Backbone as numpy.savetxt, mean C-alpha at the origin, in Angstrom:
# Nx Ny Nz CAx CAy CAz Cx Cy Cz
-20.66 6.61 9.79 -21.11 5.42 9.09 -20.36 4.23 9.68
-21.07 3.12 9.83 -20.37 1.95 10.34 -19.84 1.08 9.21
-19.03 0.10 9.56 -18.36 -0.74 8.57 -19.35 -1.52 7.71
-20.39 -2.05 8.30 -21.38 -2.83 7.55 -22.06 -1.95 6.51
-22.45 -0.74 6.89 -23.08 0.19 5.94 -22.11 0.55 4.82
-20.85 0.77 5.18 -19.85 1.13 4.17 -19.65 -0.01 3.17
-19.53 -1.22 3.67 -19.31 -2.36 2.79 -20.53 -2.69 1.94
-21.72 -2.21 2.36 -22.94 -2.42 1.58 -23.16 -1.34 0.52
-22.32 -0.31 0.49 -22.47 0.72 -0.55 -22.29 0.10 -1.93
-22.97 0.63 -2.94 -22.76 0.12 -4.30 -21.33 0.43 -4.75
-20.85 -0.35 -5.70 -19.51 -0.13 -6.24 -19.38 1.30 -6.74
-18.22 1.90 -6.48 -17.98 3.29 -6.83 -16.92 3.38 -7.93
-17.02 4.39 -8.75 -15.98 4.65 -9.74 -14.78 5.35 -9.11
-15.02 6.11 -8.05 -13.93 6.76 -7.34 -13.62 5.95 -6.09
-12.38 6.06 -5.66 -11.96 5.32 -4.48 -12.59 5.95 -3.24
-13.17 5.10 -2.43 -13.73 5.52 -1.14 -13.06 4.73 -0.04
-12.81 5.39 1.07 -12.25 4.71 2.24 -13.04 5.16 3.45
-13.12 4.27 4.42 -13.78 4.56 5.68 -12.70 4.65 6.74
-12.55 5.84 7.33 -11.54 6.07 8.36 -12.24 6.58 9.60
-12.21 5.76 10.64 -12.84 6.11 11.91 -14.29 6.55 11.73
-15.02 5.81 10.87 -16.44 6.07 10.67 -16.78 7.17 9.69
-15.77 7.80 9.08 -15.99 8.88 8.11 -15.59 8.39 6.72
-16.46 8.59 5.74 -16.18 8.19 4.37 -15.40 9.29 3.67
-14.28 8.91 3.06 -13.45 9.84 2.29 -13.45 9.38 0.84
-13.70 10.32 -0.05 -13.62 10.03 -1.48 -12.38 10.71 -2.02
-11.73 10.07 -2.97 -10.50 10.62 -3.54 -10.71 10.93 -5.02
-10.10 12.02 -5.46 -10.09 12.34 -6.88 -9.18 11.36 -7.61
-9.23 11.37 -8.92 -8.33 10.52 -9.69 -6.89 10.86 -9.36
-6.04 9.85 -9.17 -4.63 10.14 -8.93 -3.99 10.76 -10.16
-2.94 11.55 -9.94 -2.23 12.12 -11.08 -1.49 11.00 -11.81
-1.22 11.18 -13.11 -0.58 10.11 -13.89 0.72 9.58 -13.29
1.59 10.46 -12.77 2.86 9.96 -12.24 2.64 9.04 -11.04
1.66 9.34 -10.22 1.30 8.48 -9.09 0.97 7.09 -9.60
0.12 7.01 -10.61 -0.30 5.73 -11.15 0.86 4.99 -11.83
1.73 5.72 -12.50 2.90 5.09 -13.14 3.81 4.47 -12.09
4.10 5.21 -11.02 4.94 4.67 -9.95 4.31 3.43 -9.33
3.03 3.48 -9.04 2.33 2.34 -8.45 2.39 1.15 -9.41
2.13 1.38 -10.68 2.14 0.30 -11.67 3.53 -0.32 -11.80
4.56 0.51 -11.83 5.92 -0.01 -11.95 6.29 -0.87 -10.74
6.01 -0.37 -9.54 6.33 -1.15 -8.34 5.49 -2.43 -8.29
4.21 -2.34 -8.59 3.34 -3.52 -8.56 3.78 -4.56 -9.58
4.23 -4.12 -10.73 4.71 -5.05 -11.76 5.92 -5.82 -11.27
6.87 -5.11 -10.68 8.07 -5.79 -10.16 7.72 -6.74 -9.02
6.83 -6.30 -8.11 6.40 -7.18 -7.03 5.70 -8.42 -7.59
4.84 -8.22 -8.57 4.11 -9.35 -9.16 5.05 -10.35 -9.78
6.02 -9.88 -10.54 6.97 -10.79 -11.19 7.78 -11.58 -10.17
8.17 -10.94 -9.11 9.02 -11.59 -8.12 8.23 -12.44 -7.12
7.02 -12.01 -6.80 6.27 -12.67 -5.73 5.15 -13.55 -6.28
4.30 -13.02 -7.14 3.18 -13.82 -7.64 3.63 -14.92 -8.59
4.51 -14.56 -9.49 4.90 -15.56 -10.49 5.74 -16.69 -9.91
6.26 -16.49 -8.70 7.02 -17.56 -8.04 6.16 -18.33 -7.04
4.92 -17.90 -6.84 4.03 -18.57 -5.90 4.24 -18.17 -4.45
5.08 -17.16 -4.22 5.38 -16.75 -2.84 4.25 -15.96 -2.20
3.37 -15.37 -3.02 2.29 -14.57 -2.46 1.41 -13.98 -3.54
0.49 -13.13 -3.09 -0.46 -12.45 -3.96 -0.18 -10.95 -3.89
-0.20 -10.30 -5.04 -0.03 -8.85 -5.12 -1.29 -8.29 -5.76
-1.90 -7.31 -5.10 -3.12 -6.70 -5.62 -3.01 -5.19 -5.53
-3.81 -4.53 -6.34 -3.89 -3.08 -6.27 -5.26 -2.65 -5.80
-5.30 -1.75 -4.88 -6.51 -1.07 -4.41 -7.65 -2.02 -4.05
-7.35 -3.10 -3.38 -8.41 -3.94 -2.83 -8.77 -3.39 -1.45
-9.98 -3.67 -1.00 -10.41 -3.19 0.30 -9.79 -4.01 1.42
-9.33 -3.31 2.45 -8.74 -3.96 3.62 -9.46 -3.44 4.86
-10.13 -4.34 5.57 -10.78 -3.98 6.83 -9.70 -3.94 7.90
-9.47 -2.76 8.48 -8.40 -2.60 9.46 -8.91 -2.39 10.89
-10.21 -2.13 11.04 -10.79 -1.99 12.37 -12.30 -2.09 12.24
-12.99 -1.99 13.36 -14.45 -2.10 13.36 -15.12 -0.96 12.61
-14.41 0.17 12.41 -15.02 1.30 11.70 -14.09 1.92 10.67
-13.16 1.09 10.13 -12.25 1.59 9.10 -11.94 0.52 8.07
-12.04 0.90 6.80 -11.66 0.04 5.68 -10.91 0.91 4.68
-9.71 0.47 4.33 -8.83 1.26 3.46 -8.61 0.56 2.13
-8.14 1.33 1.16 -7.81 0.79 -0.15 -6.40 1.16 -0.52
-5.39 0.45 0.02 -4.00 0.79 -0.30 -3.74 0.70 -1.80
-2.71 1.40 -2.25 -2.35 1.34 -3.67 -1.87 -0.05 -4.07
-1.14 -0.71 -3.19 -0.66 -2.08 -3.44 -0.78 -2.87 -2.14
-1.20 -4.11 -2.27 -1.32 -5.03 -1.13 -0.54 -6.28 -1.47
0.22 -6.79 -0.50 0.97 -8.03 -0.69 0.63 -8.97 0.47
0.27 -10.20 0.12 -0.07 -11.22 1.11 0.75 -12.47 0.80
1.46 -12.97 1.82 2.22 -14.21 1.64 1.27 -15.37 1.36
1.70 -16.32 0.54 0.83 -17.41 0.08 0.24 -18.21 1.23
0.98 -18.38 2.32 0.45 -19.16 3.44 -0.65 -18.41 4.21
-0.91 -17.15 3.85 -1.93 -16.35 4.52 -3.07 -15.95 3.58
-3.18 -16.64 2.45 -4.22 -16.30 1.46 -5.63 -16.38 2.01
-5.82 -17.05 3.16 -7.16 -17.19 3.72 -7.74 -15.86 4.20
-6.93 -14.81 4.29 -7.46 -13.50 4.69 -8.13 -12.78 3.52
-7.98 -13.33 2.32 -8.57 -12.71 1.13 -9.99 -13.23 0.97
-10.96 -12.37 1.27 -12.36 -12.75 1.17 -12.91 -12.44 -0.22
-14.18 -12.73 -0.43 -14.77 -12.48 -1.75 -14.87 -11.01 -2.12
-14.91 -10.10 -1.12 -15.03 -8.68 -1.44 -13.93 -7.84 -0.82
-13.40 -8.23 0.34 -12.36 -7.46 1.03 -11.39 -8.41 1.73
-10.25 -7.88 2.14 -9.34 -8.63 2.98 -9.80 -8.46 4.43
-9.88 -9.56 5.14 -10.40 -9.52 6.50 -9.30 -9.69 7.54
-8.07 -9.58 7.13 -6.94 -9.62 8.03 -5.87 -8.68 7.51
-4.83 -8.52 8.30 -3.75 -7.59 7.92 -2.91 -8.18 6.80
-2.77 -7.47 5.67 -1.84 -7.91 4.64 -0.41 -7.88 5.21
0.50 -8.53 4.53 1.90 -8.52 4.98 2.58 -7.20 4.66
2.24 -6.63 3.51 2.80 -5.34 3.10 1.67 -4.52 2.50
1.59 -3.25 2.88 0.73 -2.30 2.18 1.61 -1.17 1.68
1.28 -0.69 0.49 2.02 0.41 -0.12 1.04 1.53 -0.40
1.38 2.71 0.06 0.62 3.91 -0.26 1.56 4.87 -0.98
1.16 5.29 -2.17 1.88 6.35 -2.87 1.23 7.66 -2.41
2.02 8.55 -1.88 1.49 9.79 -1.33 0.72 10.57 -2.39
-0.41 11.12 -1.95 -1.23 11.93 -2.84 -1.31 13.34 -2.26
-2.26 14.10 -2.72 -2.37 15.48 -2.24 -2.72 15.56 -0.76
-3.39 14.54 -0.23 -3.71 14.53 1.20 -2.68 13.67 1.94
-1.48 14.19 2.02 -0.36 13.45 2.60 -0.60 13.10 4.06
-1.30 13.95 4.80 -1.54 13.71 6.22 -2.33 12.41 6.43
-3.28 12.14 5.54 -4.09 10.93 5.68 -3.19 9.69 5.58
-2.23 9.68 4.63 -1.32 8.54 4.48 -0.29 8.47 5.60
0.27 9.63 5.96 1.38 9.66 6.92 0.94 9.54 8.38
-0.31 9.92 8.67 -0.77 9.89 10.06 -1.92 8.90 10.24
-3.05 9.18 9.60 -4.25 8.37 9.83 -4.07 6.91 9.40
-3.63 6.70 8.17 -3.47 5.33 7.68 -2.33 4.62 8.41
-1.27 5.34 8.69 -0.17 4.73 9.44 -0.70 4.18 10.77
-1.47 4.99 11.49 -2.03 4.58 12.78 -2.91 3.34 12.62
-3.75 3.32 11.59 -4.66 2.20 11.38 -3.92 0.94 10.96
-2.95 1.05 10.06 -2.19 -0.13 9.65 -1.39 -0.69 10.82
-0.83 0.20 11.61 -0.06 -0.21 12.78 -0.96 -0.97 13.77
-2.12 -0.41 14.08 -3.05 -1.04 15.02 -3.58 -2.37 14.48
-3.72 -2.48 13.16 -4.21 -3.72 12.54 -3.13 -4.80 12.49
-1.88 -4.42 12.71 -0.80 -5.40 12.71 -0.20 -5.68 11.35
-0.25 -4.72 10.43 0.39 -4.88 9.12 1.90 -4.84 9.33
2.62 -5.94 9.02 4.06 -6.00 9.31 4.91 -4.92 8.64
4.59 -4.58 7.38 5.37 -3.55 6.69 4.44 -2.58 5.98
4.71 -1.30 6.19 3.99 -0.22 5.52 5.03 0.55 4.72
4.88 0.53 3.38 5.80 1.25 2.50 5.10 2.51 2.02
5.79 3.64 2.15 5.24 4.93 1.73 6.10 5.46 0.58
5.50 5.53 -0.60 6.22 5.98 -1.78 5.91 7.46 -2.02
6.95 8.27 -2.10 6.82 9.71 -2.32 7.39 10.04 -3.70
6.50 10.22 -4.67 6.93 10.51 -6.03 7.54 11.88 -6.18
7.20 12.83 -5.32 7.79 14.16 -5.39 9.25 14.13 -4.96
9.56 13.34 -3.94 10.93 13.26 -3.42 11.68 12.04 -3.96
10.99 11.19 -4.73 11.58 9.93 -5.22 12.18 9.12 -4.08
11.36 8.87 -3.06 11.78 8.05 -1.93 10.72 6.99 -1.62
11.17 5.92 -1.01 10.29 4.90 -0.50 10.70 4.64 0.94
9.80 4.95 1.87 10.06 4.76 3.29 9.46 3.44 3.73
10.25 2.63 4.42 9.77 1.34 4.92 9.58 1.45 6.42
8.34 1.25 6.85 8.02 1.17 8.27 7.80 -0.30 8.60
8.40 -0.73 9.69 8.33 -2.14 10.08 7.74 -2.24 11.48
6.80 -3.18 11.64 6.16 -3.39 12.94 7.16 -4.06 13.88
7.35 -3.46 15.04 8.30 -4.00 16.02 7.58 -4.94 16.98
8.34 -5.54 17.87 7.76 -6.47 18.85 6.74 -5.80 19.76
6.86 -4.49 19.96 5.88 -3.79 20.81 4.70 -3.25 19.99
4.53 -3.77 18.76 3.40 -3.44 17.89 3.36 -1.97 17.46
4.53 -1.35 17.34 4.59 0.02 16.83 5.52 0.03 15.61
5.29 1.01 14.73 6.13 1.11 13.55 7.46 1.79 13.86
8.49 1.23 13.27 9.82 1.83 13.32 10.29 1.97 11.88
10.90 3.11 11.59 11.41 3.34 10.24 12.64 2.47 10.02
12.53 1.54 9.06 13.67 0.68 8.75 14.61 1.35 7.74
14.02 2.09 6.80 14.86 2.71 5.78 14.07 3.76 5.01
14.79 4.75 4.48 14.26 5.68 3.50 15.14 5.48 2.27
14.55 4.88 1.24 15.31 4.50 0.05 15.11 5.50 -1.08
16.13 5.63 -1.92 16.09 6.50 -3.11 16.35 5.64 -4.34
16.42 6.27 -5.48 16.70 5.56 -6.73 18.06 4.87 -6.70
18.96 5.33 -5.86 20.29 4.71 -5.76 20.29 3.43 -4.92
19.15 3.12 -4.27 19.08 1.98 -3.36 18.34 0.80 -3.98
18.47 -0.33 -3.32 17.77 -1.55 -3.72 16.75 -1.90 -2.64
15.52 -2.11 -3.05 14.43 -2.46 -2.15 14.44 -3.96 -1.90
14.46 -4.34 -0.62 14.35 -5.74 -0.22 13.41 -5.80 0.99
12.97 -7.01 1.31 12.15 -7.22 2.50 12.41 -8.60 3.04
12.53 -8.73 4.37 12.71 -10.05 4.95 11.47 -10.95 4.77
10.32 -10.37 4.47 9.11 -11.16 4.26 9.18 -11.98 2.97
9.94 -11.50 2.00 10.13 -12.19 0.72 11.63 -12.13 0.39
12.42 -13.03 0.95 13.88 -12.95 0.82 14.40 -12.94 -0.61
13.64 -13.48 -1.56 14.10 -13.50 -2.95 13.76 -12.23 -3.71
13.02 -11.32 -3.10 12.65 -10.07 -3.76 13.76 -9.05 -3.61
14.16 -8.47 -4.73 15.18 -7.42 -4.74 14.92 -6.54 -5.96
14.78 -5.23 -5.72 14.46 -4.30 -6.81 15.32 -3.06 -6.71
16.21 -2.84 -7.66 16.90 -1.55 -7.72 15.85 -0.46 -8.00
15.70 0.47 -7.11 14.62 1.46 -7.25 14.82 2.42 -8.40
15.98 2.43 -9.01 16.16 3.22 -10.23 15.20 2.73 -11.32
14.84 1.44 -11.27 13.91 0.90 -12.25 12.50 1.47 -12.07
12.23 2.07 -10.93 10.94 2.71 -10.67 11.09 4.23 -10.80
11.96 4.81 -9.97 12.05 6.27 -9.91 12.71 6.90 -11.14
13.59 6.19 -11.81 14.25 6.74 -13.00 13.66 6.20 -14.29
12.51 5.61 -14.24 11.89 5.02 -15.42 11.53 6.12 -16.43
11.78 5.88 -17.73 11.49 6.91 -18.73 10.01 7.25 -18.89
9.12 6.42 -18.38 7.68 6.70 -18.50 7.17 7.70 -17.48
8.01 8.10 -16.54 7.57 9.04 -15.50 7.02 10.32 -16.12
5.92 10.80 -15.55 5.30 12.05 -15.98 5.25 12.95 -14.77
6.24 13.79 -14.64 6.34 14.65 -13.46 5.56 15.94 -13.69
5.01 16.47 -12.61 4.27 17.72 -12.72 5.23 18.85 -13.08
4.70 19.84 -13.71 5.51 20.96 -14.20 5.41 22.17 -13.26
5.40 21.93 -11.95 5.27 23.03 -10.98 6.43 23.99 -11.05
């Protein structure tokens, strides 16, 4: 399927993504996944949106190539780049994308990483609720991702893209609302 056909699909109740011309549908995320995403998005919103430094969105469509459109769990765009936000999708690389790992970890760790990197997304954050880690990948001068940090609940999340943003990750990973699987 090409990008135009994908973008012309009717609105879906389930998340759909187009990766290299193939449509992938995802089941509902588990509750803990959604809680982690909501907690991180709330902190980002308070620090970034409420100060006017940028826009924080959840699961908006991002066109990353001629035949790929993704729906990251969280998208952050600096205010001076708001022009990439179109009426239906983002038509440029967000400043930060966050993916909370789901059951198809390979898609997030390999396929999406490759696409975000090629699209020029400056920071790709990968949140692993099973390991309680947040990995920060940063685009280098040679347009490839380098791991800047693997953070745990004992660490504080910061980014040079938003110098005033600082979040002790214990507020996310150690939050009492967490609903962990009983494996």
